[in-house]
Amino acid sequence: MTDKQRPERQRIDVINARGEKVGQSSPQRDAKPSGRAARGAHLSQPANGTRAGRTATMTPPAMPATGAVAANDPHLDQDAMRVHERGASERGRKGRHGKAAAIVVGAVCAIYLGGCALWSHVYMPNTTINGESVAFKTPDAVAKEMSNKLGNYSLSASGDNVSLSLKGKDIDLKSDTSAYAADTMSKVNVWAWPVSIFTGNDLSAKADVSYSKERLDALVKAAVDSANQSATQPQSATATFDEKESKFVVVKEKAGTAVDADAVTKAVRKAILQGKSDLGLGESELVQPKYTSESAELTKAVETANKFVAAKQTLTANGKTVTTVEPKTIAQWITFGDDLSVSLNTDAIKQWASGDLSKSLNTVGTERKYQRADGKQVTVSGGTYGWSVDGDQLASTLASNIEGAKEASFDVPWSQKASEWNPGGADWGGRYLDVDLTEQHVRFYDGGKIIWESDFVSGDPTEDHGTPTGVYSINGNKGTDQTLKGLDENHDGQPDYTSHVNYWMPFITNLVAFHDAPWRSTFGGTVYQGNGSHGCINLPAAAAKQLYDITKVGDVVVVHG
């Protein structure tokens, strides 16, 4: 092979240990190192060419620059060169890849920031406000749509016999729609737009709506008043006395058809704020009962009332039971206030004590029957003597016991008492004056025996001066040496008579009395008919003196026919 036919050899710069270029080298083609060289050992040669000893000196190679080899490396390794070239190529490729990645990151950032800018002024896909889609719309567009809706707004409310239609202009409906739209946009998290455009934004907002409350109230009132003309009012749950159970029980409330104007107004206002065009009215807009069967106030009231009726009262007279105040009677005295407060009606208790109870217990003026000691059966009524209930005191005692839920037994308080408790019979005991108008004879009994008696002349019935019948008693006007002056019945300005008596024993105020009548000579028989007294019991002088001496204030006088 000629020199021209041989391939050109690669020239390599030779660099010394200090990094300086000292020459060029052409490696021998297919040259192989000696055995020692193959083992990595280099023998130092002396300058005169003589062989030195076998000592090997290892010289650490300096790091060559790119494209160069160490100057002290006399042999070139072709494989090492190829590895060197491949490293340079790898570094080039990595550089190109880094630049591409930077370009991608920059593009992504630009897209993200651009999206943030866009969705700050436009609602994202799948975005709703109060359930209505606003996707891809600007706040200004939403504000304009809302303004248009307000301008055309109308509401129809119906139900419960109410019919109400109104328009926005009827109530001067207004709203700051721009602020409303801006407020909703401020709730959007634009930084999360890469996710939100798929998941959506469900926004809720409350429009700052204004309107004339006076106009709205007037419209609602007119509609409700019209509906209520034929409506029925509800009835609250109440408490009533159950005679079978002897206690108060709850009666459930009853619904009505009357409409509550305030409730309707509240519902209409809410519908306007929500932008509704139709509103259905129902049970919640009706006038509700103030109290239901479940109301705590009613439950407490029934409990209190039942404590009252359970406080049974037993009334006695002289140790004998005269009546028992049962739950049925007490229930009539219990009142429930508008606030379901429970109280006793003391006036009702007084009325009962002075009315029904008095009729059953009082003996004053009532008909009484008895058998006189001589066997005569006598019936008498009228008079001022007997038992009489003190209604005020009884009512006070009953109220105190019942309000304290205290069951009690006590003696009836009396404004007046008789000698013994004997309803319908002689309650005056064994000492009394028996004045028999039919016989014109009076007997004074004491312990069943007559201790004094006499004929008399009573009031003249033919002159309408008959002596009143009934049970009475000698009163404190008893006295001697009295001057009697009659009434001015003939209207001449003067007493009809003037008479002097020595013994005066009145039993009907100070008008009707036992007294002596010195102007008379005959007593008993039928003298009283046509020639009787003005109502007094006229006695012979001696008999009058005897009676005056043995009577005392309080002695019972029974006058009968």
Coordinates of C-alpha atoms in Angstrom, one line a residue:
M1 CA 0.0 0.0 0.0
T2 CA 1.4 3.4 -1.0
D3 CA 1.3 6.4 1.2
K4 CA -1.5 7.8 -0.9
Q5 CA -3.5 4.6 -0.4
R6 CA -3.1 4.7 3.4
P7 CA -5.8 6.6 5.3
E8 CA -4.8 9.8 6.8
R9 CA -3.8 9.4 10.4
Q10 CA -5.5 11.4 13.1
R11 CA -3.3 13.9 14.7
I12 CA -3.7 14.5 18.5
D13 CA -2.5 17.4 20.5
V14 CA 0.0 16.4 23.2
I15 CA -0.5 18.3 26.5
N16 CA 2.0 18.3 29.3
A17 CA 1.3 18.2 33.0
R18 CA 0.8 22.0 33.1
G19 CA -1.7 21.9 30.4
E20 CA 0.6 23.3 27.7
K21 CA 0.7 22.1 24.1
V22 CA 4.0 20.5 23.4
G23 CA 3.5 18.8 20.1
Q24 CA 1.4 16.4 18.0
S25 CA 1.4 12.6 17.9
S26 CA 0.2 10.1 15.3
P27 CA -0.6 6.8 16.9
Q28 CA 0.6 3.6 15.2
R29 CA -2.2 1.8 13.5
D30 CA -3.0 -1.5 15.3
A31 CA 0.1 -1.0 17.6
K32 CA 0.0 -3.1 20.6
P33 CA 1.7 -2.3 23.9
S34 CA 4.4 -4.5 25.3
G35 CA 3.7 -6.9 28.1
R36 CA 4.9 -4.6 30.7
A37 CA 3.0 -1.7 29.2
A38 CA -0.1 -3.9 29.2
R39 CA 0.3 -4.4 32.9
G40 CA 0.3 -0.6 33.3
A41 CA 4.0 -0.3 34.3
H42 CA 6.4 2.2 32.6
L43 CA 10.2 1.8 33.0
S44 CA 12.2 5.0 33.2
Q45 CA 15.0 5.2 30.7
P46 CA 18.2 7.0 31.6
A47 CA 19.4 9.8 29.3
N48 CA 22.3 7.8 28.0
G49 CA 20.1 5.0 26.8
T50 CA 21.3 2.4 29.4
R51 CA 18.7 0.3 31.1
A52 CA 18.0 1.3 34.5
G53 CA 17.0 -0.8 37.3
R54 CA 13.7 -2.7 37.5
T55 CA 12.1 0.1 39.7
A56 CA 8.9 1.4 38.1
T57 CA 7.8 5.0 38.6
M58 CA 4.0 5.6 38.4
T59 CA 3.2 9.1 37.2
P60 CA -0.4 10.3 37.8
P61 CA -1.7 11.7 34.6
A62 CA -3.0 15.2 34.5
M63 CA -6.7 15.7 33.5
P64 CA -6.6 16.5 29.8
A65 CA -8.7 19.2 28.3
T66 CA -11.5 18.3 25.9
G67 CA -10.1 16.8 22.8
A68 CA -6.6 16.3 24.2
V69 CA -4.6 13.5 26.0
A70 CA -1.8 13.7 28.5
A71 CA 1.7 14.4 27.1
N72 CA 3.3 11.7 29.1
D73 CA 0.9 9.0 27.6
P74 CA 3.0 7.5 24.8
H75 CA 0.2 5.3 23.6
L76 CA -3.3 6.1 22.4
D77 CA -6.3 3.8 23.3
Q78 CA -8.8 3.9 20.5
D79 CA -11.6 2.6 22.7
A80 CA -11.0 5.3 25.3
M81 CA -11.3 7.8 22.5
R82 CA -14.6 6.5 21.4
V83 CA -15.9 6.7 25.0
H84 CA -14.7 10.3 25.2
E85 CA -16.6 11.2 22.1
R86 CA -19.8 9.6 23.3
G87 CA -19.7 11.6 26.6
A88 CA -19.4 14.8 24.7
S89 CA -22.5 13.8 22.6
E90 CA -24.5 13.0 25.7
R91 CA -23.8 16.4 27.2
G92 CA -25.0 18.0 24.0
R93 CA -28.3 16.1 24.0
K94 CA -29.0 17.0 27.7
G95 CA -28.6 20.6 27.0
R96 CA -31.1 20.5 24.2
H97 CA -33.7 18.6 26.4
G98 CA -33.4 21.2 29.2
K99 CA -34.2 24.0 26.8
A100 CA -37.3 22.2 25.6
A101 CA -38.6 21.7 29.2
A102 CA -38.1 25.3 30.0
I103 CA -40.2 26.3 27.0
V104 CA -43.0 23.9 28.0
V105 CA -43.1 25.2 31.6
G106 CA -43.2 28.8 30.4
A107 CA -46.1 27.9 28.1
V108 CA -48.1 26.2 30.9
C109 CA -47.5 29.2 33.2
A110 CA -48.7 31.6 30.5
I111 CA -51.8 29.5 29.9
Y112 CA -52.6 29.3 33.6
L113 CA -52.1 33.0 34.3
G114 CA -54.1 33.8 31.2
G115 CA -56.9 31.6 32.5
C116 CA -56.8 33.4 35.8
A117 CA -57.1 36.7 34.0
L118 CA -60.0 35.5 31.9
W119 CA -62.0 33.9 34.6
S120 CA -61.6 36.9 36.8
H121 CA -64.0 38.7 34.4
V122 CA -66.1 35.9 33.0
Y123 CA -68.0 33.2 34.9
M124 CA -66.5 29.7 34.3
P125 CA -68.3 26.8 32.6
N126 CA -70.8 25.0 34.9
T127 CA -71.2 28.1 37.1
T128 CA -74.7 28.9 38.6
I129 CA -76.0 31.7 40.8
N130 CA -78.8 30.6 43.1
G131 CA -79.3 27.6 40.8
E132 CA -79.4 29.6 37.5
S133 CA -76.6 29.1 34.9
V134 CA -74.3 32.1 34.2
A135 CA -71.6 30.1 32.3
F136 CA -69.4 32.3 30.1
K137 CA -71.2 35.5 31.1
T138 CA -69.6 38.6 32.4
P139 CA -70.8 40.2 35.7
D140 CA -72.1 43.2 33.6
A141 CA -74.2 40.8 31.5
V142 CA -75.6 39.2 34.6
A143 CA -76.3 42.6 36.1
K144 CA -78.1 43.7 33.0
E145 CA -80.2 40.5 32.9
M146 CA -81.2 41.0 36.5
S147 CA -82.2 44.6 35.8
N148 CA -84.4 43.4 33.0
K149 CA -86.0 40.8 35.3
L150 CA -86.7 43.5 37.9
G151 CA -88.3 45.7 35.4
N152 CA -90.5 42.9 34.2
Y153 CA -91.0 41.3 37.7
S154 CA -94.4 40.1 38.8
L155 CA -95.6 37.8 41.5
S156 CA -98.8 35.8 41.8
A157 CA -99.7 34.5 45.3
S158 CA -102.7 32.2 45.8
G159 CA -104.1 29.8 48.3
D160 CA -106.2 29.9 51.5
N161 CA -108.8 31.8 49.5
V162 CA -106.3 34.6 48.9
S163 CA -105.7 36.0 45.4
L164 CA -102.8 38.5 45.1
S165 CA -101.0 39.7 42.0
L166 CA -98.4 42.5 42.0
K167 CA -95.7 43.9 39.7
G168 CA -92.4 45.3 40.6
K169 CA -93.5 48.9 39.8
D170 CA -96.5 48.4 42.2
I171 CA -94.1 48.3 45.1
D172 CA -91.2 50.4 43.6
L173 CA -88.9 47.4 43.4
K174 CA -85.2 48.3 43.0
S175 CA -81.8 46.6 43.3
D176 CA -78.1 47.4 43.0
T177 CA -77.5 44.7 40.3
S178 CA -73.9 45.7 39.6
A179 CA -73.0 45.2 43.2
Y180 CA -74.8 41.9 43.2
A181 CA -72.9 40.6 40.2
A182 CA -69.6 41.8 41.6
D183 CA -70.3 40.1 44.9
T184 CA -70.9 36.8 43.2
M185 CA -67.7 37.1 41.1
S186 CA -65.7 37.7 44.3
K187 CA -66.8 34.3 45.6
V188 CA -65.1 32.5 42.6
N189 CA -61.7 31.0 43.3
V190 CA -60.0 31.9 40.0
W191 CA -56.7 30.2 41.0
A192 CA -58.5 26.9 40.9
W193 CA -59.9 27.4 37.4
P194 CA -58.3 24.3 35.9
V195 CA -60.4 22.2 38.2
S196 CA -63.5 24.4 38.6
I197 CA -64.2 24.6 34.8
F198 CA -65.0 20.9 35.1
T199 CA -66.5 20.7 38.6
G200 CA -68.4 23.9 38.4
N201 CA -69.2 26.7 40.9
D202 CA -72.5 26.7 42.6
L203 CA -72.8 30.3 43.9
S204 CA -75.4 31.7 46.2
A205 CA -76.0 35.4 46.7
K206 CA -78.6 37.7 48.2
A207 CA -79.6 40.6 46.1
D208 CA -79.8 44.0 47.9
V209 CA -83.4 44.5 46.9
S210 CA -85.4 47.4 48.1
Y211 CA -89.1 48.2 47.8
S212 CA -91.9 50.1 49.4
K213 CA -93.0 48.1 52.5
E214 CA -96.0 50.4 52.9
R215 CA -97.3 49.6 49.4
L216 CA -96.7 45.9 49.8
D217 CA -98.4 45.8 53.2
A218 CA -101.4 47.6 51.8
L219 CA -101.7 45.2 48.9
V220 CA -101.4 42.2 51.1
K221 CA -103.9 43.6 53.7
A222 CA -106.5 44.2 51.0
A223 CA -106.2 40.6 49.7
V224 CA -106.3 39.1 53.2
D225 CA -109.2 41.2 54.4
S226 CA -111.2 40.0 51.3
A227 CA -110.3 36.4 52.1
N228 CA -111.2 36.6 55.7
Q229 CA -114.7 38.0 55.2
S230 CA -116.1 34.5 55.2
A231 CA -113.3 32.8 57.1
T232 CA -113.6 31.1 60.5
Q233 CA -111.2 31.8 63.3
P234 CA -109.1 28.9 64.9
Q235 CA -109.9 27.8 68.4
S236 CA -107.0 27.2 70.8
A237 CA -106.8 24.1 72.9
T238 CA -108.5 24.5 76.2
A239 CA -109.1 22.8 79.5
T240 CA -112.5 21.5 80.5
F241 CA -113.8 19.7 83.6
D242 CA -114.7 16.0 83.0
E243 CA -117.4 15.1 85.5
K244 CA -116.8 11.4 85.0
E245 CA -113.1 11.6 85.8
S246 CA -113.6 14.5 88.3
K247 CA -110.7 16.4 86.8
F248 CA -109.8 18.8 84.1
V249 CA -108.8 17.4 80.7
V250 CA -107.4 19.0 77.5
V251 CA -109.6 19.7 74.6
K252 CA -107.6 19.8 71.3
E253 CA -107.4 23.0 69.2
K254 CA -109.4 23.5 66.1
A255 CA -108.0 24.9 62.9
G256 CA -109.8 27.7 61.1
T257 CA -109.7 29.3 57.7
A258 CA -108.7 32.8 58.7
V259 CA -105.6 34.1 57.0
D260 CA -102.7 35.7 58.9
A261 CA -101.8 38.9 57.1
D262 CA -98.4 39.0 58.8
A263 CA -97.6 35.5 57.7
V264 CA -98.6 36.2 54.1
T265 CA -96.5 39.4 54.1
K266 CA -93.5 37.5 55.3
A267 CA -94.0 34.8 52.6
V268 CA -94.4 37.4 49.8
R269 CA -91.3 39.3 50.9
K270 CA -89.3 36.1 50.9
A271 CA -90.6 35.3 47.4
I272 CA -89.6 38.7 46.1
L273 CA -86.1 38.4 47.5
Q274 CA -85.8 35.0 45.8
G275 CA -87.1 36.4 42.6
K276 CA -90.0 33.9 42.5
S277 CA -93.0 34.6 40.2
D278 CA -95.4 32.2 41.8
L279 CA -96.2 31.7 45.5
G280 CA -98.4 29.1 47.0
L281 CA -100.0 29.9 50.3
G282 CA -100.9 27.1 52.7
E283 CA -101.5 26.1 56.3
S284 CA -98.5 28.1 57.5
E285 CA -100.1 31.3 56.4
L286 CA -103.4 30.6 58.3
V287 CA -104.1 32.2 61.7
Q288 CA -102.7 29.6 64.1
P289 CA -104.3 28.7 67.5
K290 CA -102.6 30.5 70.3
Y291 CA -102.3 27.3 72.3
T292 CA -102.3 23.7 71.1
S293 CA -102.8 20.5 73.1
E294 CA -99.0 20.2 73.3
S295 CA -98.4 23.8 74.7
A296 CA -96.5 23.7 77.9
E297 CA -98.6 26.6 79.3
L298 CA -101.8 24.5 78.9
T299 CA -100.2 21.4 80.4
K300 CA -99.1 23.5 83.5
A301 CA -102.6 25.1 83.7
V302 CA -104.3 21.7 83.8
E303 CA -102.0 20.4 86.4
T304 CA -102.6 23.5 88.6
A305 CA -106.4 23.3 88.1
N306 CA -106.4 19.6 89.0
K307 CA -104.6 20.3 92.2
F308 CA -107.3 22.8 93.1
V309 CA -110.2 20.5 92.4
A310 CA -108.5 17.7 94.4
A311 CA -108.6 19.8 97.6
K312 CA -111.9 18.6 98.9
Q313 CA -113.5 20.7 101.6
T314 CA -115.8 19.3 104.3
L315 CA -118.0 21.8 106.1
T316 CA -119.5 21.2 109.6
A317 CA -122.0 22.8 111.9
N318 CA -121.8 22.0 115.6
G319 CA -119.5 19.1 114.7
K320 CA -121.9 17.7 112.2
T321 CA -121.1 17.5 108.5
V322 CA -123.4 19.8 106.6
T323 CA -121.9 19.7 103.1
T324 CA -118.9 18.6 101.2
V325 CA -117.3 20.8 98.5
E326 CA -116.7 18.4 95.7
P327 CA -114.4 18.8 92.6
K328 CA -117.4 19.6 90.5
T329 CA -118.2 22.6 92.6
I330 CA -114.6 23.8 92.9
A331 CA -114.2 23.5 89.1
Q332 CA -116.9 26.2 88.7
W333 CA -114.7 28.6 90.7
I334 CA -111.6 28.1 88.6
T335 CA -110.8 30.6 85.9
F336 CA -108.2 30.4 83.1
G337 CA -106.7 33.7 81.9
D338 CA -105.8 34.6 78.4
D339 CA -102.3 33.6 79.2
L340 CA -103.6 30.3 80.8
S341 CA -102.9 31.5 84.3
V342 CA -105.1 29.7 86.8
S343 CA -107.0 31.5 89.6
L344 CA -110.0 31.2 91.9
N345 CA -112.9 33.5 91.4
T346 CA -113.6 34.6 95.0
D347 CA -116.7 36.5 93.9
A348 CA -118.1 33.2 92.6
I349 CA -117.2 31.5 95.9
K350 CA -119.0 34.3 97.8
Q351 CA -122.0 34.0 95.6
W352 CA -122.1 30.3 96.2
A353 CA -121.7 30.7 100.0
S354 CA -124.4 33.4 100.1
G355 CA -126.6 31.7 97.6
D356 CA -126.8 27.9 97.2
L357 CA -125.0 27.1 100.4
S358 CA -127.0 29.6 102.4
K359 CA -130.2 28.3 101.0
S360 CA -129.3 24.8 102.3
L361 CA -127.8 25.9 105.6
N362 CA -129.4 29.1 106.7
T363 CA -132.4 28.6 109.0
V364 CA -133.3 32.3 109.4
G365 CA -136.8 32.9 108.0
T366 CA -137.1 29.3 106.8
E367 CA -140.0 27.0 107.5
R368 CA -139.6 25.1 110.7
K369 CA -141.8 22.5 112.2
Y370 CA -141.9 21.4 115.8
Q371 CA -144.2 19.9 118.4
R372 CA -145.1 22.0 121.4
A373 CA -145.0 20.5 124.8
D374 CA -148.8 20.1 124.9
G375 CA -148.6 18.1 121.7
K376 CA -149.7 20.7 119.2
Q377 CA -147.9 20.5 115.8
V378 CA -146.7 23.9 114.8
T379 CA -145.3 25.2 111.5
V380 CA -143.7 28.6 111.4
S381 CA -141.7 30.6 109.0
G382 CA -140.2 34.0 108.8
G383 CA -138.4 35.9 111.5
T384 CA -134.8 36.9 112.2
Y385 CA -133.6 34.1 114.5
G386 CA -131.6 31.1 113.3
W387 CA -128.4 30.1 111.5
S388 CA -126.9 32.4 108.9
V389 CA -123.7 31.7 107.0
D390 CA -120.9 34.4 106.9
G391 CA -120.3 34.2 103.2
D392 CA -117.3 36.5 103.1
Q393 CA -115.4 34.6 105.7
L394 CA -116.3 31.2 104.3
A395 CA -115.2 32.3 100.8
S396 CA -111.9 33.5 102.2
T397 CA -111.2 30.2 104.0
L398 CA -112.2 28.1 101.0
A399 CA -110.0 30.1 98.6
S400 CA -107.0 29.8 101.0
N401 CA -107.4 26.0 101.3
I402 CA -108.0 25.4 97.6
E403 CA -105.2 27.6 96.3
G404 CA -102.9 25.8 98.7
A405 CA -104.2 22.5 97.4
K406 CA -105.1 21.7 101.0
E407 CA -107.9 19.2 101.8
A408 CA -109.6 20.4 104.9
S409 CA -112.6 19.9 107.3
F410 CA -113.8 22.9 109.3
D411 CA -116.9 24.5 110.9
V412 CA -118.9 26.8 108.7
P413 CA -118.3 30.4 109.8
W414 CA -121.6 32.0 110.9
S415 CA -122.7 35.6 111.0
Q416 CA -125.5 34.4 113.3
K417 CA -126.0 31.2 115.3
A418 CA -129.0 29.4 116.8
S419 CA -129.0 27.3 120.0
E420 CA -128.6 24.0 118.2
W421 CA -128.2 22.6 114.7
N422 CA -131.6 21.3 113.6
P423 CA -132.4 22.2 110.0
G424 CA -136.1 22.3 109.4
G425 CA -137.0 21.9 113.1
A426 CA -136.8 23.8 116.3
D427 CA -133.2 25.1 116.5
W428 CA -133.9 27.4 119.5
G429 CA -133.6 24.8 122.2
G430 CA -135.9 24.3 125.2
R431 CA -136.3 27.9 126.3
Y432 CA -138.6 30.1 124.3
L433 CA -141.8 32.1 124.3
D434 CA -144.5 30.5 122.2
V435 CA -146.9 33.1 120.9
D436 CA -150.1 31.5 119.5
L437 CA -152.0 34.1 117.5
T438 CA -154.9 31.7 116.9
E439 CA -155.3 31.1 120.7
Q440 CA -154.3 34.6 121.6
H441 CA -152.3 33.0 124.4
V442 CA -148.5 33.0 125.1
R443 CA -146.5 30.4 127.0
F444 CA -142.9 30.7 128.2
Y445 CA -141.2 27.3 128.0
D446 CA -138.0 26.4 129.7
G447 CA -136.8 22.8 129.5
G448 CA -140.2 21.6 128.3
K449 CA -142.1 23.2 131.2
I450 CA -144.2 26.4 131.2
I451 CA -142.7 29.0 133.5
W452 CA -145.1 31.7 132.6
E453 CA -148.2 32.2 130.4
S454 CA -150.9 34.8 129.7
D455 CA -153.7 35.9 127.3
F456 CA -152.8 38.8 125.1
V457 CA -154.2 41.0 122.4
S458 CA -152.2 41.0 119.1
G459 CA -152.2 43.3 116.1
D460 CA -155.4 44.0 114.4
P461 CA -155.4 42.1 111.0
T462 CA -158.5 44.0 109.9
E463 CA -156.4 47.2 109.9
D464 CA -153.5 45.5 108.3
H465 CA -151.6 45.6 111.6
G466 CA -151.4 41.9 112.2
T467 CA -148.5 40.8 114.3
P468 CA -145.7 39.3 112.1
T469 CA -145.1 35.6 112.4
G470 CA -141.7 34.0 112.6
V471 CA -138.9 33.2 115.0
Y472 CA -137.3 36.2 116.8
S473 CA -135.5 37.0 120.0
I474 CA -135.7 39.7 122.7
N475 CA -133.3 42.4 121.8
G476 CA -131.3 44.9 123.6
N477 CA -134.0 47.7 123.5
K478 CA -135.7 46.1 126.5
G479 CA -136.5 48.7 129.1
T480 CA -139.1 50.3 131.5
D481 CA -141.0 53.5 131.6
Q482 CA -141.3 53.9 127.8
T483 CA -143.5 56.3 125.8
L484 CA -144.8 54.8 122.6
K485 CA -145.3 57.0 119.6
G486 CA -147.2 55.5 116.6
L487 CA -146.3 56.1 113.0
D488 CA -147.9 59.0 111.0
E489 CA -150.0 56.7 108.8
N490 CA -152.7 59.4 108.3
H491 CA -150.1 61.8 107.2
D492 CA -151.2 64.7 109.4
G493 CA -147.7 65.4 110.6
Q494 CA -148.3 63.9 114.0
P495 CA -147.8 60.4 115.4
D496 CA -151.1 58.5 115.2
Y497 CA -150.9 57.8 118.9
T498 CA -148.8 58.3 122.0
S499 CA -148.9 55.8 124.9
H500 CA -147.0 55.3 128.1
V501 CA -146.0 51.8 129.2
N502 CA -144.1 50.5 132.1
Y503 CA -142.5 47.4 130.6
W504 CA -141.1 47.2 127.1
M505 CA -139.7 43.9 125.7
P506 CA -139.2 44.3 121.9
F507 CA -138.4 41.3 119.6
I508 CA -138.8 43.0 116.1
T509 CA -136.3 45.8 116.1
N510 CA -137.8 48.4 118.4
L511 CA -141.3 48.4 116.9
V512 CA -143.0 45.1 118.0
A513 CA -142.8 44.1 121.6
F514 CA -144.4 42.6 124.6
H515 CA -145.7 45.4 126.9
D516 CA -148.4 46.3 129.4
A517 CA -151.6 48.0 128.1
P518 CA -153.2 49.8 131.0
W519 CA -155.9 51.1 128.6
R520 CA -157.2 47.6 128.1
S521 CA -159.4 45.6 130.4
T522 CA -160.0 42.5 128.3
F523 CA -157.4 40.2 126.8
G524 CA -157.6 37.0 124.7
G525 CA -160.4 35.7 122.6
T526 CA -161.2 37.7 119.5
V527 CA -160.6 41.1 120.8
Y528 CA -157.7 41.6 118.4
Q529 CA -160.1 41.4 115.4
G530 CA -161.2 45.0 115.0
N531 CA -159.8 46.2 118.3
G532 CA -156.3 44.9 118.2
S533 CA -153.0 46.6 118.6
H534 CA -150.7 48.1 115.9
G535 CA -148.7 44.8 116.0
C536 CA -147.5 44.6 119.6
I537 CA -148.5 41.9 122.1
N538 CA -150.6 43.7 124.7
L539 CA -150.4 42.1 128.2
P540 CA -152.2 42.7 131.4
A541 CA -150.0 44.9 133.7
A542 CA -149.2 42.1 136.2
A543 CA -148.3 39.6 133.6
A544 CA -146.1 42.1 131.8
K545 CA -144.2 42.8 135.0
Q546 CA -143.7 39.1 135.6
L547 CA -142.5 38.5 132.1
Y548 CA -140.1 41.5 132.3
D549 CA -138.6 40.1 135.4
I550 CA -137.8 36.6 133.9
T551 CA -136.9 37.4 130.3
K552 CA -133.5 38.3 129.2
V553 CA -132.0 39.5 125.9
G554 CA -131.7 36.6 123.5
D555 CA -134.7 34.7 124.7
V556 CA -136.4 33.2 121.6
V557 CA -139.9 34.3 120.6
V558 CA -141.8 32.1 118.2
V559 CA -144.9 33.7 116.8
H560 CA -147.3 31.5 114.8
G561 CA -150.9 31.2 113.8

